[in-house]
Amino acid sequence: MGEFDLIQRFFLEGQGRLAAGDEVPVGIGDDCAVINPTPGMQWLVSSDMLVEGRHFLSTVAPERLGHKALAVNLSDLAACGATPRAFTLALSLPRADEAFLAGFARGLFALAQAHGIALVGGDTTAGPLNICITVMGEVPRGQALLRSGAQLGDDIYVSGTTLGDARLALELFRGTVRLAGDAFESVRRAMELPQPRVALGQALRGLASSAIDVSDGLCGDLGHILARSGVGARLEADALPRSATLAAQDLALQRLCTLSGGDDYELVFTAPAARRVEVAAAAALAATPVTRIGRIEAEPGLRLFDAQGQVLPLALSSFDHFKS
Amino acid sequence: MGEFDLIQRFFLEGQGRLAAGDEVPVGIGDDCAVINPTPGMQWLVSSDMLVEGRHFLSTVAPERLGHKALAVNLSDLAACGATPRAFTLALSLPRADEAFLAGFARGLFALAQAHGIALVGGDTTAGPLNICITVMGEVPRGQALLRSGAQLGDDIYVSGTTLGDARLALELFRGTVRLAGDAFESVRRAMELPQPRVALGQALRGLASSAIDVSDGLCGDLGHILARSGVGARLEADALPRSATLAAQDLALQRLCTLSGGDDYELVFTAPAARRVEVAAAAALAATPVTRIGRIEAEPGLRLFDAQGQVLPLALSSFDHFKS
């Protein structure tokens, strides 16, 4: 038995046995997993591939990497309002490093258990480090939150209170910004331990008119909603929620990080203005703060305003000039 | 828009639009794909990750690589008797090489169309070449072919007529064997263009007692059936089907390639001896030749016999000593 068979046994089959049950009659260890879809539900699927240097830094602790690899996938289910059901993990590793694998598995399965989602299959191979997860979930027929439903006059919301922190952390690692120890650790957590907004997504079923998760930056991801919905928006740039750490930075950096930082894994969503009380109730039910940050307008495109109602340059919506 | 956004558009969204329809209400372009499972069916899932140098050689034509990446995944569905429904593709590429992508897509989608399976989601990123596909399919409740159902006295079958050719091709590339042009091309096709036995798998539902696809070598994969079913087997080593090209090699090499070659993507399955006529009818229905190659026995483990009924050394069941 080669070292990669050992990984497969340790890492995958152990969890596969846990997974097998009435909902997942066959878990890891056969050619396919067998899952019983819930009658009346639609099936949702998303795949993400994580590569070192692009989606995580070599400095990340294995446990946090395991968490993040699943978190970014759960975030896609959250954006559709889905209930997580199962996931597969394909892993390419340069070598079978037991400490790495143990940490990675710990972070991965802690998050999986928190969301009641089973690892049902996967693959391991030798090769450059690469993590590919496919998540599957369910929603009642026709209730998936999509990018295409935003309507004229809808409010725009974003979840969480630390938008932009993940990007601030990246800039710290890049050396373009400096921060003291505690502040560094808190933004580093935002980058390495994003919390997928699964409960919020489910609470917004039948309420939000559109939703997306913030992976590439708020403005860019909101732009996908606008394009698919055939509408425009006005965004109150200074109303965006941010941490005390980020709020202590230059205003220009604050705006760049919140508007176009990326890697936040918060939800941006729209809902009719008449349903503000229900949105607040959904947020409370999900124990996830949300902030109203703008409004859907008929005119295509995105317009940014500051706290004084002055127009801000759209260049803020892209971090490109900041990139190395 | 970066070059990888362009790939995503060209390569994924174009097909996603084709895929969207009643069975797949939301294809590529949202956070998740939305699929309508067929009522009464169970959902089957499998993921495979392909890395250059381990799963394919750098010499492979992009079109064949696209075919093979999906074929090895469809082969897992075939081994379970599933009807293919959808797949996701995650792709890490060193650079956006248009000729490579066009060829890869051509091979991938030709096979996808042949099996009526839709690309519903995916991911593209810059990084070392890595292809991760997750396939999903369906079977009527309780009818998935598993590794665990082989019974004492069952016949053992293998599909196809070119078992071992893929391994012979690998040895040619490694320079341990030499072959003339035409013969080289035919075994190279076996390695680069495996045909997943999807129709046969479906025809064997309710008939085969167990099944697996041959990816790591016949003996090793049959070993998984034996272990999971708690039985042993006798295998007629010289009854294994092989091509004229392989049959022209040394008998020792023939045995190594057929018994433990790997990368064949044929089905090995078991069925009650009383149902031989039905197995022949299923093979005819699927237009896929099958050969009876052994019998399930009570004594654990695998025993190999030659054409004269003499015991062969079990070392033949592993290619390890042959590896570079």
XYZ file of C-alpha atoms in Angstrom:
648
model
C 0.000 0.000 0.000
C 1.462 3.332 -1.070
C 1.492 6.440 1.056
C -1.426 7.874 -0.850
C -3.539 4.837 -0.134
C -2.763 5.477 3.515
C -3.917 9.073 3.216
C -7.082 7.907 1.560
C -7.749 5.496 4.400
C -6.898 7.821 7.230
C -8.362 10.907 5.773
C -11.318 9.872 3.705
C -12.581 6.439 4.650
C -12.696 7.202 8.358
C -15.082 10.037 7.683
C -16.908 8.084 5.012
C -18.012 5.528 7.556
C -19.345 8.323 9.725
C -21.220 9.692 6.748
C -22.943 6.461 5.713
C -26.489 6.314 6.996
C -30.020 6.702 5.808
C -29.417 9.962 3.973
C -26.140 8.759 2.450
C -26.598 4.991 1.994
C -23.134 4.585 0.433
C -20.278 6.910 1.446
C -16.587 6.718 0.609
C -15.157 3.387 -0.503
C -17.215 2.508 -3.565
C -16.955 3.896 -7.098
C -19.568 6.527 -6.281
C -21.327 7.800 -3.193
C -25.076 7.175 -3.154
C -27.250 9.946 -1.717
C -31.010 10.126 -1.200
C -32.217 13.546 -2.377
C -35.049 14.914 -0.255
C -38.340 14.652 -2.195
C -39.538 18.032 -3.516
C -36.133 19.655 -3.210
C -33.845 20.876 -5.959
C -30.187 19.899 -5.927
C -27.476 22.592 -5.913
C -23.849 22.040 -6.874
C -20.706 24.157 -6.816
C -16.973 23.424 -7.242
C -13.990 25.509 -6.156
C -10.311 24.812 -6.684
C -7.720 26.328 -4.336
C -4.103 26.782 -5.392
C -1.239 27.937 -3.171
C -0.196 31.524 -3.798
C -3.514 32.457 -5.377
C -6.122 31.330 -2.847
C -3.963 30.899 0.224
C -0.446 31.708 1.341
C 2.163 29.095 2.240
C 2.154 30.609 5.742
C -1.405 29.465 6.528
C -1.818 26.874 9.280
C -3.086 23.530 7.838
C -6.116 23.606 10.156
C -7.147 27.006 8.838
C -6.564 25.883 5.268
C -8.887 22.911 5.817
C -11.496 25.289 7.217
C -11.171 27.783 4.395
C -11.241 25.205 1.591
C -14.686 24.054 2.716
C -15.836 27.535 3.820
C -15.479 29.095 0.371
C -17.580 26.276 -1.063
C -20.237 26.487 1.653
C -20.358 30.198 0.912
C -21.619 29.385 -2.595
C -24.413 27.268 -1.116
C -25.163 30.104 1.330
C -25.473 32.578 -1.533
C -28.192 30.362 -3.035
C -29.993 29.856 0.285
C -29.247 26.130 0.187
C -29.100 23.593 2.997
C -25.704 21.811 2.746
C -25.945 18.044 2.161
C -22.630 16.564 1.069
C -19.215 17.325 -0.377
C -16.362 15.625 -2.185
C -12.683 16.444 -1.683
C -9.954 15.948 -4.268
C -6.476 16.661 -2.998
C -3.142 16.798 -4.792
C -0.175 16.867 -2.409
C 3.586 17.001 -3.017
C 4.092 14.456 -0.221
C 2.124 12.701 2.511
C 2.975 15.064 5.390
C 1.078 13.652 8.350
C 1.122 16.852 10.424
C -0.265 18.794 7.488
C -2.956 16.217 6.804
C -4.012 15.913 10.434
C -4.354 19.690 10.761
C -6.110 20.066 7.430
C -8.583 17.320 8.313
C -9.238 18.836 11.742
C -10.161 22.232 10.288
C -12.167 20.725 7.460
C -14.244 18.344 9.542
C -14.877 20.836 12.348
C -16.578 23.124 9.832
C -18.310 20.181 8.119
C -19.785 19.030 11.418
C -20.878 22.560 12.317
C -22.922 22.569 9.110
C -24.054 18.938 9.232
C -22.466 18.141 5.892
C -20.893 14.772 5.061
C -17.748 14.040 3.080
C -19.009 11.401 0.624
C -16.159 10.897 -1.790
C -12.932 12.145 -3.187
C -9.536 11.485 -4.595
C -5.941 11.910 -3.470
C -2.900 12.052 -5.682
C 0.731 13.125 -5.645
C 1.303 16.475 -7.337
C 1.548 20.206 -6.689
C -0.688 21.251 -3.763
C -4.246 21.649 -5.045
C -7.547 21.367 -3.198
C -10.776 20.866 -5.129
C -14.052 20.627 -3.241
C -17.496 20.095 -4.728
C -20.406 20.914 -2.419
C -23.992 19.819 -2.835
C -27.078 21.171 -1.115
C -30.816 21.461 -1.443
C -33.547 24.095 -1.606
C -37.316 23.709 -1.922
C -38.217 23.766 -5.613
C -37.922 27.255 -7.115
C -36.550 28.884 -3.948
C -32.848 29.123 -4.789
C -31.541 32.667 -4.382
C -30.108 33.713 -7.732
C -28.142 36.655 -9.073
C -30.866 37.539 -11.539
C -33.783 38.660 -9.344
C -32.900 42.208 -8.198
C -35.758 44.668 -8.800
C -35.943 48.449 -9.163
C -36.191 50.047 -5.718
C -34.839 47.037 -3.810
C -32.544 47.662 -0.862
C -29.004 46.299 -1.047
C -27.506 44.652 2.040
C -24.228 43.107 3.046
C -23.693 40.670 5.928
C -21.089 40.806 8.677
C -19.102 43.605 10.289
C -15.585 43.068 8.982
C -15.837 43.692 5.258
C -12.385 44.419 3.858
C -10.402 42.854 6.709
C -9.321 39.889 4.573
C -7.875 42.263 2.012
C -6.189 44.336 4.680
C -4.531 41.129 5.906
C -3.307 40.338 2.397
C -1.779 43.802 2.112
C -0.059 43.238 5.471
C 1.457 40.023 4.168
C 2.501 41.873 1.031
C 4.169 44.516 3.169
C 2.216 47.472 1.759
C 0.657 48.143 5.183
C 1.912 47.638 8.783
C -0.150 46.765 11.872
C 0.576 45.860 15.500
C 0.222 42.259 16.775
C -3.394 42.039 17.986
C -4.794 43.929 15.025
C -2.753 41.747 12.702
C -4.152 38.569 14.238
C -7.745 39.763 13.939
C -7.543 40.631 10.244
C -5.539 37.471 9.610
C -8.436 35.480 11.076
C -10.804 37.235 8.684
C -8.638 36.097 5.764
C -7.933 32.565 6.983
C -11.149 31.641 8.811
C -14.065 33.075 6.839
C -17.494 32.091 8.201
C -19.848 31.029 5.423
C -23.256 32.663 5.925
C -25.240 29.479 5.517
C -27.891 30.243 8.163
C -28.476 33.714 6.746
C -28.843 32.388 3.207
C -31.501 29.924 4.325
C -33.321 32.607 6.344
C -33.455 34.796 3.217
C -35.267 32.191 1.084
C -38.480 33.726 -0.234
C -37.357 37.141 1.021
C -34.198 38.236 -0.799
C -34.720 38.960 -4.492
C -31.085 38.185 -5.362
C -27.866 37.200 -3.610
C -24.186 36.487 -4.221
C -21.213 35.884 -1.956
C -18.314 38.346 -1.871
C -15.262 36.504 -3.121
C -13.778 38.927 -5.668
C -14.748 42.202 -3.947
C -18.076 43.803 -3.103
C -18.396 46.037 -6.158
C -17.362 43.352 -8.600
C -19.699 40.758 -7.117
C -22.597 43.207 -6.825
C -21.846 43.957 -10.469
C -22.755 40.342 -11.323
C -26.159 40.846 -9.691
C -26.698 44.097 -11.617
C -25.670 42.573 -14.932
C -27.812 39.444 -14.518
C -30.790 41.422 -13.212
C -30.533 44.147 -15.873
C -30.486 46.970 -13.325
C -28.054 49.478 -11.769
C -27.360 50.580 -8.204
C -26.308 53.370 -5.924
C -23.985 52.324 -3.118
C -23.265 54.290 0.077
C -19.540 53.649 0.241
C -19.074 55.012 3.746
C -22.022 52.999 5.108
C -20.182 49.731 4.522
C -19.533 47.877 7.788
C -15.871 47.616 8.810
C -13.842 46.545 11.801
C -12.240 48.979 14.269
C -8.897 47.873 12.852
C -9.790 48.813 9.305
C -11.559 51.998 10.481
C -8.230 53.125 11.957
C -6.590 53.124 8.520
C -6.531 55.905 5.889
C -9.999 56.511 4.476
C -8.734 55.699 0.977
C -7.477 52.293 2.115
C -10.723 51.660 4.014
C -12.709 52.317 0.878
C -10.487 50.142 -1.296
C -10.641 47.244 1.155
C -14.406 47.372 1.734
C -15.435 48.143 -1.850
C -13.103 45.846 -3.709
C -11.072 43.800 -1.252
C -12.336 40.298 -1.943
C -12.060 37.027 0.006
C -14.747 38.244 2.441
C -17.312 35.471 1.943
C -20.083 37.733 3.174
C -23.428 37.775 1.372
C -24.547 40.739 -0.708
C -28.273 40.549 -1.342
C -31.267 42.620 -2.377
C -34.779 42.707 -0.924
C -37.869 44.906 -1.438
C -37.824 48.058 0.703
C -41.277 47.055 2.017
C -39.718 44.009 3.700
C -37.087 45.649 5.904
C -38.632 44.313 9.109
C -38.571 40.775 7.726
C -34.944 41.151 6.641
C -34.037 42.278 10.161
C -35.897 39.293 11.580
C -34.107 36.900 9.212
C -30.742 38.363 10.211
C -31.642 37.990 13.895
C -32.793 34.408 13.331
C -29.476 33.635 11.651
C -27.539 35.548 14.318
C -25.801 37.380 11.482
C -25.688 41.170 11.335
C -26.656 42.785 8.036
C -26.253 46.401 6.921
C -28.280 48.292 4.329
C -25.750 49.789 1.920
C -27.599 50.980 -1.161
C -30.528 50.759 -3.538
C -31.284 49.199 -6.903
C -31.898 51.809 -9.625
C -33.033 51.620 -13.220
C -29.936 53.229 -14.709
C -27.396 50.504 -15.520
C -24.053 50.484 -13.720
C -22.879 51.202 -10.208
C -22.633 54.664 -8.605
C -20.687 55.234 -5.394
C -21.511 57.997 -2.885
C -19.707 59.174 0.241
C -21.270 60.101 3.602
C -21.951 63.626 2.328
C -23.806 62.363 -0.725
C -20.938 63.276 -3.050
C -20.117 61.000 -5.980
C -16.953 58.926 -5.516
C -14.756 57.788 -8.416
C -15.616 54.322 -9.709
C -11.911 53.477 -9.691
C -12.469 52.585 -6.046
C -14.516 49.629 -7.172
C -11.413 47.902 -8.491
C -8.269 47.060 -6.592
C -6.286 46.507 -9.772
C -3.926 49.461 -9.393
C -3.113 48.206 -5.913
C -2.011 44.793 -7.096
C 1.614 43.824 -7.178
C -11.170 41.122 -17.355
C -8.243 38.771 -16.808
C -7.335 35.921 -19.091
C -8.914 33.424 -16.739
C -12.218 35.228 -16.846
C -11.991 34.864 -20.599
C -11.417 31.126 -20.260
C -14.375 30.877 -17.958
C -16.560 32.645 -20.473
C -15.375 30.821 -23.537
C -15.041 27.455 -21.979
C -17.668 27.193 -19.309
C -20.456 29.694 -19.783
C -20.953 28.839 -23.426
C -21.731 25.266 -22.437
C -23.683 26.359 -19.396
C -26.199 28.094 -21.577
C -26.596 24.922 -23.562
C -27.110 22.993 -20.355
C -29.799 25.209 -18.838
C -33.229 23.764 -19.371
C -35.952 21.946 -17.541
C -33.661 19.339 -15.995
C -30.998 21.913 -15.099
C -32.926 25.142 -14.386
C -29.738 27.057 -13.526
C -26.441 26.148 -15.196
C -23.098 27.934 -15.100
C -23.040 31.601 -14.139
C -24.607 31.643 -10.670
C -23.077 30.659 -7.330
C -24.431 27.127 -7.741
C -26.056 25.094 -10.480
C -29.632 24.036 -9.750
C -30.627 20.542 -10.843
C -33.969 18.734 -10.632
C -33.337 15.183 -9.394
C -35.662 12.631 -10.949
C -38.287 11.551 -8.389
C -37.646 8.059 -7.018
C -33.998 8.019 -8.042
C -30.902 8.037 -5.882
C -28.114 10.491 -6.608
C -24.565 9.234 -7.271
C -21.425 11.324 -7.031
C -17.747 10.764 -7.803
C -14.695 13.055 -8.097
C -11.395 12.414 -9.855
C -8.348 14.638 -10.039
C -5.884 14.273 -12.912
C -2.293 15.470 -12.629
C 0.286 15.562 -15.418
C 2.877 12.811 -15.163
C 0.672 10.627 -12.999
C -2.612 10.393 -14.906
C -1.521 11.571 -18.327
C 1.706 12.291 -20.161
C 2.680 15.711 -21.448
C 2.644 14.182 -24.939
C -1.123 13.642 -24.959
C -3.171 15.681 -27.455
C -5.430 18.206 -25.637
C -8.528 16.736 -27.300
C -7.706 13.290 -25.952
C -6.962 14.710 -22.522
C -10.395 16.372 -22.462
C -11.957 13.056 -23.414
C -10.029 11.072 -20.836
C -10.654 13.497 -17.960
C -14.398 12.994 -18.326
C -14.132 9.313 -19.342
C -12.458 8.224 -16.095
C -15.242 9.933 -14.146
C -18.026 8.467 -16.293
C -16.393 5.099 -15.702
C -17.158 5.463 -11.969
C -20.817 6.094 -12.777
C -20.742 3.103 -15.150
C -19.381 0.871 -12.381
C -22.435 1.766 -10.291
C -24.897 1.297 -13.142
C -25.822 4.984 -13.045
C -27.353 7.193 -15.703
C -25.072 10.274 -16.064
C -26.777 13.588 -15.284
C -24.287 16.422 -14.799
C -20.661 17.267 -14.092
C -18.513 20.111 -12.820
C -15.028 20.937 -14.073
C -12.320 22.679 -12.061
C -9.205 23.472 -14.037
C -5.854 24.860 -12.954
C -3.686 25.964 -15.886
C -0.197 27.485 -16.035
C -1.384 29.876 -18.760
C -4.413 30.484 -20.982
C -3.227 28.568 -24.057
C -6.077 28.887 -26.534
C -5.087 25.928 -28.701
C -4.895 23.705 -25.639
C -8.243 24.911 -24.322
C -10.021 24.569 -27.655
C -8.773 21.004 -28.064
C -9.496 20.054 -24.478
C -13.036 21.430 -24.730
C -13.624 19.621 -28.025
C -12.696 16.241 -26.559
C -14.548 16.856 -23.314
C -17.809 18.018 -24.850
C -17.852 15.369 -27.574
C -17.878 12.689 -24.871
C -20.323 14.679 -22.718
C -22.755 14.921 -25.613
C -22.389 11.242 -26.428
C -23.547 10.492 -22.880
C -26.142 13.276 -22.621
C -24.402 14.840 -19.619
C -24.305 18.602 -18.982
C -21.467 20.716 -17.618
C -23.224 22.651 -14.857
C -20.445 24.453 -13.018
C -16.796 24.776 -12.340
C -13.808 26.895 -11.629
C -10.681 28.011 -13.465
C -7.491 29.287 -11.907
C -3.848 29.882 -12.725
C -1.567 27.187 -11.335
C 0.117 23.898 -12.188
C -1.974 21.853 -14.646
C -4.682 20.022 -12.714
C -8.075 18.776 -13.836
C -10.758 17.925 -11.289
C -14.120 16.638 -12.475
C -17.086 15.705 -10.299
C -19.755 13.612 -12.014
C -23.296 13.074 -10.842
C -25.776 10.450 -11.975
C -28.886 8.588 -10.937
C -30.123 5.053 -10.333
C -33.540 3.793 -9.258
C -33.572 3.522 -5.460
C -31.506 0.579 -4.206
C -30.246 -0.454 -7.648
C -26.716 0.979 -7.584
C -24.128 -1.690 -8.388
C -21.734 -1.851 -5.445
C -18.481 -3.590 -4.639
C -19.992 -5.434 -1.733
C -22.507 -7.812 -3.307
C -20.441 -10.668 -4.785
C -21.770 -14.108 -3.735
C -20.221 -17.545 -3.502
C -20.428 -19.281 -6.879
C -20.921 -16.090 -8.903
C -19.226 -15.809 -12.276
C -16.662 -13.036 -12.738
C -16.681 -11.063 -15.991
C -14.656 -8.303 -17.564
C -15.807 -6.019 -20.391
C -13.989 -5.157 -23.606
C -11.377 -6.889 -25.694
C -8.242 -4.839 -25.102
C -7.462 -5.314 -21.432
C -3.839 -4.390 -20.763
C -3.329 -2.276 -23.900
C -3.236 0.966 -21.902
C -0.429 -0.413 -19.782
C 1.417 -1.695 -22.818
C 1.246 1.854 -24.201
C 2.676 3.258 -20.990
C 5.571 0.816 -21.169
C 6.173 1.888 -24.770
C 6.384 5.511 -23.652
C 8.727 4.446 -20.869
C 10.921 2.693 -23.408
C 10.739 -0.741 -21.762
C 8.977 -2.185 -24.845
C 9.128 -1.355 -28.562
C 6.347 -1.623 -31.176
C 5.859 -0.675 -34.831
C 3.735 2.357 -35.848
C 0.226 0.919 -36.323
C 0.401 -1.241 -33.224
C 1.734 1.713 -31.261
C -1.182 3.902 -32.341
C -3.760 1.296 -31.379
C -2.469 0.778 -27.842
C -1.949 4.518 -27.482
C -5.647 4.990 -28.263
C -6.501 2.510 -25.517
C -4.511 4.603 -23.035
C -5.649 8.028 -24.224
C -9.242 7.388 -25.336
C -10.799 4.933 -22.878
C -14.499 4.279 -23.483
C -16.492 4.353 -20.250
C -18.883 1.385 -20.128
C -21.931 3.422 -19.194
C -24.441 1.457 -21.289
C -23.182 -1.860 -19.934
C -23.380 -0.626 -16.330
C -26.994 0.370 -16.794
C -27.830 -2.923 -18.528
C -26.399 -4.798 -15.539
C -28.686 -3.134 -12.961
C -30.580 -5.832 -11.111
C -28.385 -8.488 -12.714
C -24.770 -8.028 -11.595
C -24.180 -8.733 -7.914
C -21.148 -6.414 -7.757
C -19.083 -4.221 -10.070
C -16.024 -1.966 -10.183
C -14.126 -0.254 -12.959
C -10.533 -1.210 -13.728
C -8.394 1.818 -13.031
C -5.529 0.407 -10.956
C -5.324 -3.044 -12.569
C -7.734 -5.973 -12.814
C -6.430 -7.966 -9.843
C -6.201 -4.971 -7.538
C -9.669 -3.725 -8.416
C -11.210 -7.188 -8.240
C -9.508 -7.374 -4.837
C -11.693 -4.468 -3.677
C -14.810 -6.474 -4.608
C -13.485 -9.521 -2.765
C -12.586 -7.542 0.359
C -15.886 -5.671 0.505
C -17.917 -8.798 -0.258
C -15.984 -11.009 2.176
C -15.230 -13.662 -0.451
C -12.328 -14.957 -2.565
C -11.941 -15.798 -6.247
C -10.285 -17.988 -8.820
C -9.232 -16.180 -11.978
C -8.377 -17.797 -15.325
C -5.413 -15.602 -16.202
C -5.120 -16.823 -19.775
C -8.833 -16.349 -20.435
C -8.524 -12.587 -20.090
C -9.404 -10.803 -23.352
C -6.501 -9.035 -25.064
C -5.774 -7.353 -28.364
C -3.820 -8.956 -31.184
C -1.069 -6.447 -30.429
C -0.749 -7.520 -26.814
C -1.169 -11.187 -27.749
C 1.965 -10.857 -29.914
C 4.101 -9.987 -26.870
C 5.855 -12.327 -24.432
C 3.356 -14.304 -22.370
C 4.810 -12.835 -19.150
C 4.227 -9.295 -20.383
C 0.721 -10.214 -21.570
C -0.122 -11.503 -18.119
C 1.322 -8.475 -16.349
C -0.558 -6.057 -18.602
C -3.919 -7.824 -18.415
C -3.773 -8.785 -14.732
C -2.357 -5.614 -13.286
C -1.937 -3.036 -16.013
C -4.412 -0.403 -14.946
C -5.959 2.563 -16.751
C -8.285 0.203 -18.645
C -11.642 1.610 -17.540
C -13.348 -1.687 -18.282
C -15.914 -3.075 -15.857
C -15.211 -6.128 -13.718
C -18.440 -7.541 -12.351
C -19.970 -10.628 -10.831
C -23.314 -12.307 -11.547
C -24.981 -15.570 -10.532
C -24.010 -18.520 -12.757
C -27.739 -19.164 -13.320
C -28.038 -15.838 -15.150
C -25.429 -16.297 -17.908
C -28.004 -15.905 -20.668
C -29.195 -12.631 -19.177
C -25.631 -11.346 -18.859
C -25.040 -12.159 -22.521
C -28.269 -10.331 -23.410
C -27.253 -7.277 -21.352
C -23.857 -7.200 -23.060
C -25.530 -7.437 -26.459
C -27.993 -4.673 -25.534
C -25.079 -2.453 -24.532
C -23.071 -3.480 -27.614
C -20.187 -4.233 -25.241
C -18.419 -7.604 -25.309
C -17.920 -9.311 -21.952
C -15.776 -12.343 -21.095
C -16.230 -14.788 -18.245
C -12.867 -14.924 -16.442
C -13.388 -16.640 -13.112
C -15.580 -17.580 -10.198
C -16.246 -16.327 -6.673
C -15.111 -18.819 -3.999
C -15.479 -18.961 -0.248
C -11.757 -19.001 0.515
C -10.545 -15.408 0.914
C -7.980 -14.025 -1.514
C -7.328 -14.351 -5.220
C -5.951 -17.419 -6.977
C -4.620 -17.269 -10.536
C -4.639 -20.240 -12.947
C -3.162 -20.678 -16.404
C -4.803 -22.348 -19.426
C -3.616 -25.754 -18.208
C -5.191 -25.262 -14.775
C -1.805 -24.704 -13.113
C -1.490 -22.154 -10.320
C 0.286 -18.944 -11.305
C 2.299 -16.795 -8.873
C 0.292 -13.998 -7.290
C 3.201 -11.632 -7.998
C 1.587 -11.262 -11.414
C -1.262 -9.416 -9.778
C 0.974 -6.439 -9.021
C 2.987 -4.412 -11.470
C 5.100 -2.860 -8.744
C 8.404 -4.463 -9.708
C 7.869 -3.163 -13.228
C 7.572 0.440 -12.160
C 10.348 2.899 -12.775
